[in-house]
mmCIF file of C-alpha atoms in Angstrom:
data_model
loop_
_atom_site.group_PDB
_atom_site.id
_atom_site.type_symbol
_atom_site.label_atom_id
_atom_site.label_comp_id
_atom_site.label_asym_id
_atom_site.label_seq_id
_atom_site.Cartn_x
_atom_site.Cartn_y
_atom_site.Cartn_z
ATOM 1 C CA ASN A 366 112.235 90.602 113.442
ATOM 2 C CA TYR A 367 110.572 91.104 116.800
ATOM 3 C CA TYR A 368 107.260 89.390 115.867
ATOM 4 C CA PRO A 369 108.012 86.080 117.851
ATOM 5 C CA GLN A 370 108.718 87.966 121.095
ATOM 6 C CA ILE A 371 105.750 90.249 120.655
ATOM 7 C CA SER A 372 103.485 87.360 119.835
ATOM 8 C CA ALA A 373 104.743 85.453 122.985
ATOM 9 C CA ALA A 374 104.219 88.381 125.122
ATOM 10 C CA ILE A 375 100.720 88.953 123.933
ATOM 11 C CA GLN A 376 99.935 85.291 124.137
ATOM 12 C CA GLN A 377 101.044 85.070 127.675
ATOM 13 C CA PHE A 378 99.183 88.266 128.704
ATOM 14 C CA SER A 379 96.065 86.863 127.075
ATOM 15 C CA GLN A 380 96.402 83.550 128.812
ATOM 16 C CA ASN A 381 96.747 85.423 132.134
ATOM 17 C CA ASN A 382 93.678 87.571 131.449
ATOM 18 C CA LEU A 383 91.180 85.030 130.002
ATOM 19 C CA THR A 384 88.460 85.864 132.472
ATOM 20 C CA ASN A 385 88.850 89.655 132.447
ATOM 21 C CA THR A 386 85.788 90.994 130.513
ATOM 22 C CA HIS A 387 87.102 94.605 130.685
ATOM 23 C CA ILE A 388 89.875 94.023 128.195
ATOM 24 C CA ARG A 389 89.296 94.015 124.397
ATOM 25 C CA MET A 390 92.152 93.982 121.874
ATOM 26 C CA ALA A 391 92.584 94.808 118.339
ATOM 27 C CA VAL A 392 95.481 94.744 115.808
ATOM 28 C CA VAL A 393 96.219 97.365 113.319
ATOM 29 C CA GLY A 394 98.905 96.287 110.758
ATOM 30 C CA VAL A 395 101.692 98.416 109.779
ATOM 31 C CA PRO A 396 101.871 98.176 106.905
ATOM 32 C CA LEU A 397 99.269 96.019 105.029
ATOM 33 C CA GLN A 398 98.799 95.629 101.339
ATOM 34 C CA LEU A 399 96.524 98.651 101.262
ATOM 35 C CA GLU A 400 98.685 100.686 98.929
ATOM 36 C CA GLY A 401 101.263 101.069 101.600
ATOM 37 C CA LYS A 402 98.819 102.209 104.158
ATOM 38 C CA CYS A 403 97.911 100.655 107.582
ATOM 39 C CA GLY A 404 94.618 98.894 108.159
ATOM 40 C CA VAL A 405 92.793 96.732 110.634
ATOM 41 C CA VAL A 406 93.982 93.232 110.895
ATOM 42 C CA SER A 407 91.531 92.373 113.678
ATOM 43 C CA ASP A 408 88.910 94.677 115.189
ATOM 44 C CA PHE A 409 88.274 94.430 118.843
ATOM 45 C CA LYS A 410 87.842 91.010 120.352
ATOM 46 C CA ASN A 411 87.647 89.692 123.868
ATOM 47 C CA VAL A 412 90.851 88.136 125.231
ATOM 48 C CA THR A 413 89.716 84.514 124.433
ATOM 49 C CA ASP A 414 88.975 85.330 120.806
ATOM 50 C CA PHE A 415 92.083 87.397 120.437
ATOM 51 C CA ILE A 416 94.459 84.655 121.207
ATOM 52 C CA PRO A 417 94.555 83.049 117.614
ATOM 53 C CA VAL A 418 95.164 86.626 116.302
ATOM 54 C CA ALA A 419 98.138 87.036 118.548
ATOM 55 C CA ASP A 420 99.396 83.599 117.587
ATOM 56 C CA SER A 421 99.373 84.622 113.977
ATOM 57 C CA LEU A 422 101.685 87.499 114.704
ATOM 58 C CA SER A 423 104.658 85.104 115.297
ATOM 59 C CA THR A 424 104.534 83.958 111.666
ATOM 60 C CA MET A 425 103.660 87.355 110.067
ATOM 61 C CA ARG A 426 106.074 88.336 107.353
ATOM 62 C CA LEU A 427 105.544 91.779 105.830
ATOM 63 C CA PRO A 428 107.236 92.258 102.440
ATOM 64 C CA PHE A 429 107.163 96.141 102.646
ATOM 65 C CA ASN A 430 109.626 98.763 103.580
ATOM 66 C CA ASP A 431 107.377 101.655 104.304
ATOM 67 C CA GLU A 432 106.002 101.606 107.811
ATOM 68 C CA PRO A 433 103.506 104.509 108.421
ATOM 69 C CA THR A 434 104.009 104.552 112.108
ATOM 70 C CA LEU A 435 102.576 108.155 112.454
ATOM 71 C CA ASP A 436 99.611 107.425 110.152
ATOM 72 C CA CYS A 437 98.133 104.384 111.885
ATOM 73 C CA PRO A 438 97.772 106.067 115.410
ATOM 74 C CA TYR A 439 96.381 109.164 113.640
ATOM 75 C CA LEU A 440 93.916 107.227 111.517
ATOM 76 C CA ALA A 441 92.898 105.075 114.544
ATOM 77 C CA ALA A 442 92.428 108.174 116.763
ATOM 78 C CA THR A 443 90.351 109.972 114.076
ATOM 79 C CA LEU A 444 88.358 106.774 113.276
ATOM 80 C CA SER A 445 89.354 107.284 109.659
ATOM 81 C CA PRO A 446 89.220 104.475 107.103
ATOM 82 C CA PRO A 447 90.884 101.997 106.668
ATOM 83 C CA VAL A 448 91.457 102.133 110.416
ATOM 84 C CA ASN A 449 87.972 102.348 111.759
ATOM 85 C CA LEU A 450 87.960 100.608 115.031
ATOM 86 C CA SER A 451 84.873 100.011 117.055
ATOM 87 C CA PHE A 452 85.683 101.552 120.454
ATOM 88 C CA ARG A 453 83.231 101.221 123.282
ATOM 89 C CA PRO A 454 82.025 104.777 124.030
ATOM 90 C CA MET A 455 83.526 105.140 127.580
ATOM 91 C CA ALA A 456 86.411 102.781 127.033
ATOM 92 C CA GLU A 457 90.007 103.562 128.264
ATOM 93 C CA ARG A 458 91.848 103.832 124.970
ATOM 94 C CA LEU A 459 95.413 102.664 124.821
ATOM 95 C CA PHE A 460 97.346 102.372 121.585
ATOM 96 C CA ILE A 461 100.416 100.158 121.949
ATOM 97 C CA MET A 462 102.833 100.218 119.092
ATOM 98 C CA PHE A 463 105.649 97.816 118.474
ATOM 99 C CA THR A 464 108.217 99.171 116.065
ATOM 100 C CA ASP A 465 111.953 99.485 115.233
ATOM 101 C CA GLU A 466 111.280 102.229 112.647
ATOM 102 C CA ALA A 467 111.504 106.038 113.233
ATOM 103 C CA ALA A 468 108.235 107.950 113.335
ATOM 104 C CA GLN A 469 107.206 108.568 109.725
ATOM 105 C CA SER A 470 104.130 109.428 107.665
ATOM 106 C CA TYR A 471 103.106 108.364 104.164
ATOM 107 C CA LEU A 472 99.775 110.217 104.090
ATOM 108 C CA ASN A 473 99.427 113.061 101.520
ATOM 109 C CA PRO A 474 99.988 115.587 102.883
ATOM 110 C CA THR A 475 102.210 113.954 105.656
ATOM 111 C CA ILE A 476 101.389 114.504 109.200
ATOM 112 C CA SER A 477 103.633 115.661 112.052
ATOM 113 C CA PRO A 478 104.061 114.216 115.481
ATOM 114 C CA GLY A 479 102.064 117.138 116.868
ATOM 115 C CA THR A 480 99.210 116.257 114.657
ATOM 116 C CA VAL A 481 99.117 112.675 115.994
ATOM 117 C CA THR A 482 99.343 113.927 119.582
ATOM 118 C CA SER A 483 96.365 116.245 119.028
ATOM 119 C CA ALA A 484 94.338 113.397 117.524
ATOM 120 C CA LEU A 485 95.105 111.033 120.324
ATOM 121 C CA ASN A 486 94.284 113.700 122.989
ATOM 122 C CA GLY A 487 91.033 114.497 121.041
ATOM 123 C CA MET A 488 89.829 110.981 121.638
ATOM 124 C CA ARG A 489 91.193 110.462 125.102
ATOM 125 C CA ALA A 490 93.762 107.926 123.890
ATOM 126 C CA ARG A 491 97.354 107.311 125.102
ATOM 127 C CA LEU A 492 100.186 105.980 122.958
ATOM 128 C CA PHE A 493 102.666 103.509 124.373
ATOM 129 C CA VAL A 494 105.539 102.627 122.164
ATOM 130 C CA PHE A 495 107.851 99.628 122.438
ATOM 131 C CA THR A 496 110.867 100.588 120.238
ATOM 132 C CA VAL A 497 114.641 100.508 119.925
ATOM 133 C CA GLU A 498 116.795 103.185 121.483
ATOM 134 C CA SER A 499 118.067 104.529 118.160
ATOM 135 C CA VAL A 500 114.564 105.739 117.114
ATOM 136 C CA GLY A 501 112.837 106.151 120.458
ATOM 137 C CA GLU A 502 113.292 109.918 120.633
ATOM 138 C CA THR A 503 111.031 110.267 117.417
ATOM 139 C CA TYR A 504 108.193 108.931 119.560
ATOM 140 C CA ARG A 505 108.830 110.660 122.847
ATOM 141 C CA PRO A 506 106.745 113.808 122.176
ATOM 142 C CA ILE A 507 103.728 111.776 120.995
ATOM 143 C CA ALA A 508 103.812 109.187 123.873
ATOM 144 C CA LEU A 509 104.418 111.755 126.631
ATOM 145 C CA GLY A 510 102.168 114.286 125.090
ATOM 146 C CA SER A 511 99.308 111.787 125.072
ATOM 147 C CA GLY A 512 99.943 110.407 128.589
ATOM 148 C CA GLY A 513 101.739 107.349 127.262
ATOM 149 C CA GLN A 514 105.317 106.150 127.616
ATOM 150 C CA LEU A 515 108.210 104.552 125.759
ATOM 151 C CA PHE A 516 109.487 100.996 126.403
ATOM 152 C CA ASN A 517 112.423 98.983 125.244
ATOM 153 C CA LEU A 518 111.436 96.552 122.276
ATOM 154 C CA ARG A 519 114.592 94.519 122.819
ATOM 155 C CA GLU A 520 113.403 92.883 126.008
ATOM 156 C CA THR A 521 112.625 89.220 126.397
ATOM 157 C CA SER A 522 109.035 88.045 125.762
ATOM 158 C CA VAL A 523 108.675 87.517 129.641
ATOM 159 C CA THR A 524 109.606 91.171 130.243
ATOM 160 C CA LEU A 525 107.351 92.401 127.467
ATOM 161 C CA GLU A 526 104.530 90.481 128.856
ATOM 162 C CA SER A 527 105.141 91.818 132.353
ATOM 163 C CA THR A 528 105.251 95.369 131.037
ATOM 164 C CA LEU A 529 102.083 94.920 129.026
ATOM 165 C CA GLY A 530 100.399 93.334 132.129
ATOM 166 C CA THR A 531 101.478 96.283 134.412
ATOM 167 C CA LEU A 532 100.386 98.751 131.884
ATOM 168 C CA LEU A 533 96.905 97.359 131.206
ATOM 169 C CA ASN A 534 96.394 96.557 134.882
ATOM 170 C CA SER A 535 97.147 100.152 135.892
ATOM 171 C CA VAL A 536 94.132 101.225 133.680
ATOM 172 C CA ILE A 537 91.869 98.449 134.653
ATOM 173 C CA CYS A 538 92.464 98.796 138.310
ATOM 174 C CA ARG A 539 91.616 102.450 138.630
#
């Protein structure tokens, strides 16, 4: 379970960026009790309002086995229910996924990594995936094809926070 490290990293990143009004964060849960589908846990919030959401990640326990890791970025990129996020029109769109599962779809019909990449590119969004080495290759075409990148999920919370900070600051400081 990587939730405590992820929560700590997001908490630290949030604390370090309390006054940055350019950053808004949202959480899409994979999976939620929506018939095995993903859904919005928290729509976009400023960093200060997002801290309690990040804190709740450390105690999250999901009693499901199916993780629709292709479906969530696809549904978010196409603004499809139940993942209908409220993006600002000209916002830089970064999807950051934390997973130790291989890329998989539970939509009917299932979707391919190429379909996800096309959807991300269609909305000018990039996918950054924190994952484990054994499944990382299943995300490589999507991450690289959308202008994103792969990262090691097994890092400490300090390293995860540093990577998140570097990643987001590279966008904000353009």
